[in-house]
Every structure is written in C-alpha cells, then in structure tokens.
C-alpha cells in the first residue's frame, strides 16, 4: 500500500506503457530527434540542425543497447547518475549520527552512486508521447550503502523552443542524500569529428569549488578570475587547458564544479558553440553547481556512433548538480532528502545554429 501511495505521489507513474525491451525510444520536435534506452535511462543520440540546416548527432553513444551493456569501460555515456553525482570522500558520510559506508569505486572514494548506480538500472519507460518520455526506477533501502528506499522519475522532453528538458523527481522513505544528473558527452561538431578543444565555451560565474589531487573539493569556494578555469567571457576550451596550474594537473584538464548561487531556471549557466557545425548549446538549470568535464579520461577504448573511437577530449560534459562531496561539507548547500519531501530539479539544454 505504502509503495502504491509513493508511486502516485510521483504523478508521472499514472499511465503505463511497455515498449519492447531493446527498442530505442525516439522523440521528435522542431527538427530535433532524440533517442534513449532504458538501461541507465540513457540519452543515446540527439540530432540537431547545424548552420546549413543539416541534422548532426551531437551526443556520444553506442549504436545498440547491447553495446552499452557489454561495455567494460563505460564512462557513464548519456546516463542518469545517482544516487550521488560526482564524488563522496572516503565513500562515507554521517547523517543523524549514523555513518553510512558507500561503494568505493574511485581511489577509496565513491563516484557516481557506486557499483550499482542508477546508470546500471533497468528503468521503466512509464509514459511516452511524441515529444516526451518518463523513465522510473526504484532503488532499494541500503543500495550502494545509501539509506532509504528511493522512487525516482526522470522526464526527458523535446520542447517547442528547440530544447531538451530534463525533469527529475524522487521521494524516499528514510532520510537520505541525493544528487541526480545526466552524463551526456557532447561534441557539437559530431562524435568522430575530432577533439572538443576548438569549441567556444562560456560559463557565467566567477566562482568554483577547488579540488585536491583525487578530485575531492577542499571545501573552499574560490574566485575564478586570473585562473585558466575562468570562462566567464567565453573562449575556446583548448586555449589554456594545458597551462601549468595545480587544478588542471589534478583534473588532467577541466574537471571542476562551477558555483551558481543564487539563480533560477531562467538563468543561463553556460553556452558552448561547435566551431564546424555552428551549433550552440545553452544550459539552464535550477541546480547550484555545474561540473565541466573535458573528457580527460577518454582514451579511445570504445568504438561508438558510426565506428568513431572515443578519443582523448573528443567529448565534454556539463553536468548540472549539487557540489561534489556535499554530504561531508557543511559549507555547501544541503543534499538531504527527507520522507514527505519531493526532490525536484530541472535542466534545459537549448539549441540554435548560426549561419
Ligand atoms: C565525470 C567526473 C570525472 C570522471 C567522469 C567519468 O563526471 O567529473 O572525474 O569521473 O565523470 O569518467
């Protein structure tokens, strides 16, 4: 009974359809086509018109669902990430006097929800229209070490104004921590077109959370001005990526959380343009952080869309989120979710192309 009541609270569970297990789920609107799979509720491809009006896929993905499952070195391509996006130091946190031990899957720390993270889940496609799909899943109490049974829904929508909107919702039956995001790797010239270093990036903030050598935040919120991490006024990603700077050395490039406080879904956090395609992606979110990751761990190990190799820095991620390691950082915004509350967050990736 309790489960049914919780499901009804997430109103998107109301209608159920069951596509064949291996089908790609396709959405279309305003000349944009998006494809998804249930495994990890992943965005597999996104075709967007370039400056000539020709559709270009701008997301790294495999050509079949089986390839995702078979991939031994899956760096979370296109997946929903949780229960906690990014790292939790020493794979542990304390809540209400109890210390919870999580999966250690990154140098003694916990990354992206651990071994049974949401990227490994078989999600249900619970509701589908031509322009939107809602994926739902349940994470049992104690999964990955996290307290509380969690019910999660993620709705992807292709909007009427050429955007991909992602709405996240979740409820829990015990007090827990939660930080959901999507891990699409973008290349606005198209996967297989080379590195992303000539893309122009603007991140509209002047602060970030510096990290230590294992990419755990030091707890400080520091100014970007004068550092090679400052993208406030826009420049090509590659211009300073190999500068001698401790933060770039730790990240092997950009792998940092940018700080946005206060702001709303109407605030543009970031904008990127592909130098060849002319496609611009703008990022809007109600989340207080944005992880810019420049594909530094990509190593050409996987053969992906149309035979392309996922080479070093050939994709980038802009993950809207709470700050890494927040459960251990009292100075960061809280990621605690309690029974009776509904976790909600929204991100919009908006597209256009200049002639
Ligand atoms: C990113 C993270 C990187 C790396 C990557 C997956 O979200 O910031 O440090 O872990 O995921 O390879």
Short mmCIF file of C-alpha atoms and ligand atoms in Angstrom, two decimals, residues 74-76 81 85-87 106 111-112 181 183 185 214-215 251 254-256 291-293 296-298 317 319 321 324, ligand 1:
data_model
loop_
_atom_site.label_atom_id
_atom_site.label_comp_id
_atom_site.label_asym_id
_atom_site.label_seq_id
_atom_site.Cartn_x
_atom_site.Cartn_y
_atom_site.Cartn_z
CA UNK A 74 31.62 2.58 -19.63
CA UNK A 75 32.26 6.15 -18.52
CA UNK A 76 28.51 6.68 -17.94
CA UNK A 81 23.67 9.44 -12.49
CA UNK A 85 26.53 12.59 -8.88
CA UNK A 86 30.32 13.00 -8.60
CA UNK A 87 32.45 12.05 -5.57
CA UNK A 106 37.35 5.68 -7.25
CA UNK A 111 31.90 8.09 -7.63
CA UNK A 112 28.51 8.49 -9.34
CA UNK A 181 22.37 14.49 -13.03
CA UNK A 183 26.13 12.33 -18.03
CA UNK A 185 29.13 13.55 -23.59
CA UNK A 214 41.77 12.95 -6.01
CA UNK A 215 39.21 15.49 -7.24
CA UNK A 251 41.89 17.10 -13.29
CA UNK A 254 38.97 20.63 -16.78
CA UNK A 255 37.03 18.55 -14.26
CA UNK A 256 35.56 21.15 -11.93
CA UNK A 291 30.53 20.18 -13.50
CA UNK A 292 32.56 20.94 -16.61
CA UNK A 293 34.49 17.81 -17.57
CA UNK A 296 40.23 13.81 -19.94
CA UNK A 297 39.73 10.11 -19.17
CA UNK A 298 38.50 9.30 -22.68
CA UNK A 317 30.14 17.03 -20.13
CA UNK A 319 26.57 18.13 -15.52
CA UNK A 321 24.24 19.19 -9.93
CA UNK A 324 30.68 17.14 -5.08
C1 LIG B 1 32.79 12.97 -14.52
C2 LIG B 1 33.80 13.24 -13.44
C3 LIG B 1 35.16 12.78 -13.94
C4 LIG B 1 35.11 11.33 -14.37
C5 LIG B 1 33.97 11.13 -15.36
C6 LIG B 1 33.78 9.68 -15.74
O1 LIG B 1 31.51 13.35 -14.09
O2 LIG B 1 33.79 14.61 -13.13
O3 LIG B 1 36.13 12.94 -12.92
O4 LIG B 1 34.94 10.50 -13.25
O5 LIG B 1 32.76 11.59 -14.82
O6 LIG B 1 34.89 9.16 -16.38
#
